[in-house]
CSV table of C-alpha atoms in Angstrom, one decimal:
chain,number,residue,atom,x,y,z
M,28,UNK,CA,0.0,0.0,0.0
M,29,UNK,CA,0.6,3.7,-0.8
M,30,UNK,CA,1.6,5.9,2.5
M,31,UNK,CA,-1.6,7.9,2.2
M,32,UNK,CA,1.0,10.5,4.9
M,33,UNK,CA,3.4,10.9,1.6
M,34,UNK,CA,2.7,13.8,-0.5
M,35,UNK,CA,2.7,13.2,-4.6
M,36,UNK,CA,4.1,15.9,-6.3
M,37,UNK,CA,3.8,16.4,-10.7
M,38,UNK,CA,7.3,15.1,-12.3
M,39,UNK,CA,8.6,17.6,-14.8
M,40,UNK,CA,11.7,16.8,-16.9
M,41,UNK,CA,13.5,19.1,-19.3
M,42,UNK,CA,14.2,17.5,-22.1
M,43,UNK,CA,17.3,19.0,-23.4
M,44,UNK,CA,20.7,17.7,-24.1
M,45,UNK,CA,21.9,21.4,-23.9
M,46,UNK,CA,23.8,22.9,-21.3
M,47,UNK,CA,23.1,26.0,-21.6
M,48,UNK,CA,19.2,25.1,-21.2
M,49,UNK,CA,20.3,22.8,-18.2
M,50,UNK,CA,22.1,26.3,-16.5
M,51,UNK,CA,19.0,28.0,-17.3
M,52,UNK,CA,16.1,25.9,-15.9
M,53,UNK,CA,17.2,23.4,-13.7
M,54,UNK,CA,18.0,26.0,-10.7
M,55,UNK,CA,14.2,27.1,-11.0
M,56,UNK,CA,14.0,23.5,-8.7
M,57,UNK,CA,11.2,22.5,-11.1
M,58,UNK,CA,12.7,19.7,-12.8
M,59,UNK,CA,13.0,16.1,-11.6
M,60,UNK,CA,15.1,15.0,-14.6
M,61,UNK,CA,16.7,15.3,-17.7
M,62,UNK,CA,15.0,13.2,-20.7
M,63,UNK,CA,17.2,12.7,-23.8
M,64,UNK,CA,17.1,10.3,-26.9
M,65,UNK,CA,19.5,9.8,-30.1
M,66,UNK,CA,17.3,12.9,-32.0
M,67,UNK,CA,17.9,15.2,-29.0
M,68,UNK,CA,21.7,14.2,-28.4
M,69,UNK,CA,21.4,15.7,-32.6
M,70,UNK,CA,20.6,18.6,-32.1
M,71,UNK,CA,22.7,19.9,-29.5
M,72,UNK,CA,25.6,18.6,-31.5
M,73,UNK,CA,26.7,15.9,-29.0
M,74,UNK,CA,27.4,12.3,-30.8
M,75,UNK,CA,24.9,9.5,-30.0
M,76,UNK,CA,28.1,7.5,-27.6
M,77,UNK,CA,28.1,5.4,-24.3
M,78,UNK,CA,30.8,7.8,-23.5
M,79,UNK,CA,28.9,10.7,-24.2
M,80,UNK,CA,25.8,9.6,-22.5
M,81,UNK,CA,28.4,9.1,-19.4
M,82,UNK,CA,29.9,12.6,-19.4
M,83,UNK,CA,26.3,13.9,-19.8
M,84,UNK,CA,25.0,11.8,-16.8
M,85,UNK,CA,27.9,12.9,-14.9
M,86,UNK,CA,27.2,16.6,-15.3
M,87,UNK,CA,23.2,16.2,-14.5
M,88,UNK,CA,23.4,14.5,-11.5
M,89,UNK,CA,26.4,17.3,-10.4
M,90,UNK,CA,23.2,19.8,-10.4
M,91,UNK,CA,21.1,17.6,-8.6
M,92,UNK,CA,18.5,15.9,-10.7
M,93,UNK,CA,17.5,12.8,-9.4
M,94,UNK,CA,17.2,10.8,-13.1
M,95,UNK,CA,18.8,11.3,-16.1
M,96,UNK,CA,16.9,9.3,-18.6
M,97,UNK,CA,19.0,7.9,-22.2
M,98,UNK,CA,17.9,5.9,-24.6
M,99,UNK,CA,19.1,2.6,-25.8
M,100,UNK,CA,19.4,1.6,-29.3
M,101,UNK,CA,20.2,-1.2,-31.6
M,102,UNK,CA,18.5,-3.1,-34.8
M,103,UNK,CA,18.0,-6.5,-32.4
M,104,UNK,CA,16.8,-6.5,-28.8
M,105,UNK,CA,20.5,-8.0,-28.4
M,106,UNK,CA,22.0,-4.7,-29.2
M,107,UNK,CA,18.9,-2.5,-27.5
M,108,UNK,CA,20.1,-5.1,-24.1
M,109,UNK,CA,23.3,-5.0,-24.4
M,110,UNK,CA,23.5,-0.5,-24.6
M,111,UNK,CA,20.8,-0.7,-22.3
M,112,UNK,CA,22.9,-2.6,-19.7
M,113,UNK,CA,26.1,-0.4,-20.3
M,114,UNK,CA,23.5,2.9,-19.8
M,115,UNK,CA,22.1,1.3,-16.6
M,116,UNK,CA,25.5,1.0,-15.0
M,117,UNK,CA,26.4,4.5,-15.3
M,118,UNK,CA,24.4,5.6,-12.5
M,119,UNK,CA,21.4,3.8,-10.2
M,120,UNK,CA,19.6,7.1,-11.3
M,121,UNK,CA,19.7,6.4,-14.8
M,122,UNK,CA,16.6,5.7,-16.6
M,123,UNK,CA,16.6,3.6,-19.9
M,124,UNK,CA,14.5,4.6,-22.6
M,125,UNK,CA,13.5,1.9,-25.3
M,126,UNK,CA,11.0,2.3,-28.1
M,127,UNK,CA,7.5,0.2,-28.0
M,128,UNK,CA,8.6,-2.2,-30.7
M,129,UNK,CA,8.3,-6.0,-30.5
M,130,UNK,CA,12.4,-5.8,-30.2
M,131,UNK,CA,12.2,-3.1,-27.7
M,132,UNK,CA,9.6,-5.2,-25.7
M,133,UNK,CA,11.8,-8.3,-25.4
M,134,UNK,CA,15.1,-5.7,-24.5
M,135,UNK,CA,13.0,-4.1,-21.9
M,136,UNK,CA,11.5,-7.5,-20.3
M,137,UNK,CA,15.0,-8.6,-20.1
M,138,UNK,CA,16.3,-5.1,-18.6
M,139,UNK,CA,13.4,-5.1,-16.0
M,140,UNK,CA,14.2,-8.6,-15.0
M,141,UNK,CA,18.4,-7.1,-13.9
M,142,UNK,CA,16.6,-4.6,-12.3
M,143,UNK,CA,17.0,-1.8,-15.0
M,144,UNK,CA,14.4,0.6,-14.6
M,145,UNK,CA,12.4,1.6,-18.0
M,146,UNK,CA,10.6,3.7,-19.9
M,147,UNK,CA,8.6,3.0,-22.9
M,148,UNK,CA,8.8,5.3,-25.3
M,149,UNK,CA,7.3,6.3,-29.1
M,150,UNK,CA,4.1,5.7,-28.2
M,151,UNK,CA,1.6,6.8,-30.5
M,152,UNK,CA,-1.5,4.7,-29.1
M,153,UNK,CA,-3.6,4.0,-26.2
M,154,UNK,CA,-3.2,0.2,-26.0
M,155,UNK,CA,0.9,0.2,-26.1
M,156,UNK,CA,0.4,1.7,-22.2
M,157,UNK,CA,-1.4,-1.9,-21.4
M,158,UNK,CA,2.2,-3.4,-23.3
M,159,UNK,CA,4.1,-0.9,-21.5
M,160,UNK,CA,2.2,-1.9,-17.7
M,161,UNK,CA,2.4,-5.9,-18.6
M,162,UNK,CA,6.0,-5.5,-19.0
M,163,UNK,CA,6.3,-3.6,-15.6
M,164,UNK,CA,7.7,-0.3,-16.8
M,165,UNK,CA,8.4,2.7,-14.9
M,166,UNK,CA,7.3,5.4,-17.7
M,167,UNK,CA,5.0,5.2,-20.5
M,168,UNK,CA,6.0,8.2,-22.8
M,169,UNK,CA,3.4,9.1,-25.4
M,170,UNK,CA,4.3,11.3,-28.2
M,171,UNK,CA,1.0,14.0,-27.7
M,172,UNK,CA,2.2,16.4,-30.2
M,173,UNK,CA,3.3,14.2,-32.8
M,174,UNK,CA,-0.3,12.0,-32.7
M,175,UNK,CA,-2.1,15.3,-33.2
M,176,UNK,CA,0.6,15.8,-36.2
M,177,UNK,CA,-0.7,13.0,-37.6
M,178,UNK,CA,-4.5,13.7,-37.2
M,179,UNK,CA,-5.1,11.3,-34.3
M,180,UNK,CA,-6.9,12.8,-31.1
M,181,UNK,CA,-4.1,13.0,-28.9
M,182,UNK,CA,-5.4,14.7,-25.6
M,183,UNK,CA,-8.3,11.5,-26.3
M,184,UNK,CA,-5.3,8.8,-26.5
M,185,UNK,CA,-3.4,10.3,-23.4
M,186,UNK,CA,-6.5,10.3,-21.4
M,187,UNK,CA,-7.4,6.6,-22.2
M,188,UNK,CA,-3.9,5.6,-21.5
M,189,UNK,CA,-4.2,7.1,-17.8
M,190,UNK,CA,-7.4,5.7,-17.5
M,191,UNK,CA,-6.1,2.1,-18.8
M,192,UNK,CA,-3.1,2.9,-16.1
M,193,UNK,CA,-5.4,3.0,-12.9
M,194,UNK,CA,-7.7,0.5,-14.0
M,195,UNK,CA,-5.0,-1.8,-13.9
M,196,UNK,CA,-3.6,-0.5,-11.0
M,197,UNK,CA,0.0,-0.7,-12.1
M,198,UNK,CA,2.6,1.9,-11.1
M,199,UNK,CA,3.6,3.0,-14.5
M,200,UNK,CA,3.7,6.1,-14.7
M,201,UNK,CA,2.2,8.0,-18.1
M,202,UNK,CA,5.5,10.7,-19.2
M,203,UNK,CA,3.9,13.1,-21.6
M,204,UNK,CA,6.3,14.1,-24.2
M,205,UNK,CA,6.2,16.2,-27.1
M,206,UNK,CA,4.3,19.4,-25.3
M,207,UNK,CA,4.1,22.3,-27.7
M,208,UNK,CA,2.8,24.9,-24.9
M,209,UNK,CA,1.9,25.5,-21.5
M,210,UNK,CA,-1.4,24.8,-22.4
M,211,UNK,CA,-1.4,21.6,-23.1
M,212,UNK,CA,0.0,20.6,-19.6
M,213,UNK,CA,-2.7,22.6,-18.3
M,214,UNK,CA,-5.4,20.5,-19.9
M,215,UNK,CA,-3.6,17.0,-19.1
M,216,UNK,CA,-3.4,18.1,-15.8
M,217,UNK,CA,-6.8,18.4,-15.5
M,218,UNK,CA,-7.7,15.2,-16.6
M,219,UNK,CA,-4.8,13.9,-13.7
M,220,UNK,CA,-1.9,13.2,-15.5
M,221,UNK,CA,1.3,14.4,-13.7
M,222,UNK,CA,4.4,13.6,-15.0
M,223,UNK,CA,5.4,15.4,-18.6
M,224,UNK,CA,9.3,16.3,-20.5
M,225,UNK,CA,9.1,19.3,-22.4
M,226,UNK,CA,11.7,21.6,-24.2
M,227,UNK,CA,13.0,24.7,-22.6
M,228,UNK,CA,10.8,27.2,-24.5
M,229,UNK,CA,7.5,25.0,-23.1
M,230,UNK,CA,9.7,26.0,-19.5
M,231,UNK,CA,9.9,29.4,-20.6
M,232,UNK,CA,6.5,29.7,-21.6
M,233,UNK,CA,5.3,28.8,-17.8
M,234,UNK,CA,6.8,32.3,-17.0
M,235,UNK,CA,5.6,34.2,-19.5
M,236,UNK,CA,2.6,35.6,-17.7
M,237,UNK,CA,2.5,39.4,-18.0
M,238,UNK,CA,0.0,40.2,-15.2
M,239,UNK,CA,2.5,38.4,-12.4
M,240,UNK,CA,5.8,40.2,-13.9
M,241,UNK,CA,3.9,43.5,-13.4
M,242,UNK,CA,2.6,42.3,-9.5
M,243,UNK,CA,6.7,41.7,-9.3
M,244,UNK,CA,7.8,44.8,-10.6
M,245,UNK,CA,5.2,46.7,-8.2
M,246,UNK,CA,5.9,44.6,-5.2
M,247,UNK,CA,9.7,45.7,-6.0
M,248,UNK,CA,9.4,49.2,-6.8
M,249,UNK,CA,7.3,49.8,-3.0
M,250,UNK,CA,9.9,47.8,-1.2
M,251,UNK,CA,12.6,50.2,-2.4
M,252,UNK,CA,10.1,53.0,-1.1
């Protein structure tokens, strides 16, 4: 049983692989984590290594996050097991990503089984959260902008994977990715979802309310009299 005396808080991660995002946000104190994947690692110009990944690791958990999250890869669950393994042992706050493939499902049943804690990730519909609970994950990531890319009903897909999620009373958690605006955690929220990554301009965009900047600049300008 839960320890109804324990409070549950929303888990935000940036996901970023840049540092200069990581100075930025993390000392706000909102972010659990870091989430990453090959595409990410891309686009801030860092190679898609195992050395990489542990110099990256290293310099997340230095400002205090308590899980870095990478993603394995390989053609064969062999290969997805065998990075997956070498990820896992960088850190016991490491967090292995592997896509919702029939590969990845075999890599992460094997992973789970050593103990590797994992998320499911490139999810795209609501019955790949049942996979992603059978298999005992920690995270099922749906992709919500990407579904409504592609003309599905992604709010509609999130909500039935949360539902499917306490139905089945399993302790996956559902890791909303792919967030275009502060809107849209506002909406998940409200249908209890409370665990999203998102880029640092969705983290800029949760500041970016005029009315409280000029309640700051007011509350400033009397206490200097």
């Amino acid at each position: 049983m839960h320890d109804q005396t324990q409070t549950i808080r929303p888990r935000l991660f940036l996901d970023s692989a840049d540092r200069a995002a990581w100075d930025e946000w993390l000392p706000t104190g909102l972010f659990h984590g870091i989430t990453t994947n090959p595409t990410i690692l891309a686009n801030a110009g860092i190679a898609n290594t195992l050395s990489e990944l542990s110099r990256l690791s290293h310099i997340a958990f230095e400002a205090d996050v308590s899980e870095f999250q990478a993603q394995t890869w390989g053609r064969s669950s062999e290969a997805l097991i065998d990075n997956g393994r070498v990820i896992a042992a960088l850190d016991p706050r490491m967090v292995v990503k592997v896509p919702i493939t029939r590969e990845g499902a075999i890599a992460a049943a094997t992973l789970k089984a050593e103990g590797v804690r994992i998320t499911m990730t490139a999810v795209y519909a609501a019955h790949q959260a049942l996979s992603a609970a059978a298999l005992g994950a920690d995270y099922v990531a749906p992709y919500l902008g990407r579904m409504n890319d592609a003309g599905r009903d992604g709010f509609g897909e999130i909500a039935a994977m949360q539902e499917i999620i306490r139905a089945s009373r399993s302790e996956t958690r559902v890791l909303v990715a792919s967030l275009r605006a502060a809107d849209d955690l506002v909406r998940l929220g409200r249908l209890g979802l409370d665990t999203f990554t998102f880029s640092p301009n969705v983290a800029a965009s949760l500041f970016a309310e005029e009315l409280t900047e000029a309640a700051a600049e007011v509350f400033e300008m009397a206490a200097e009299g």
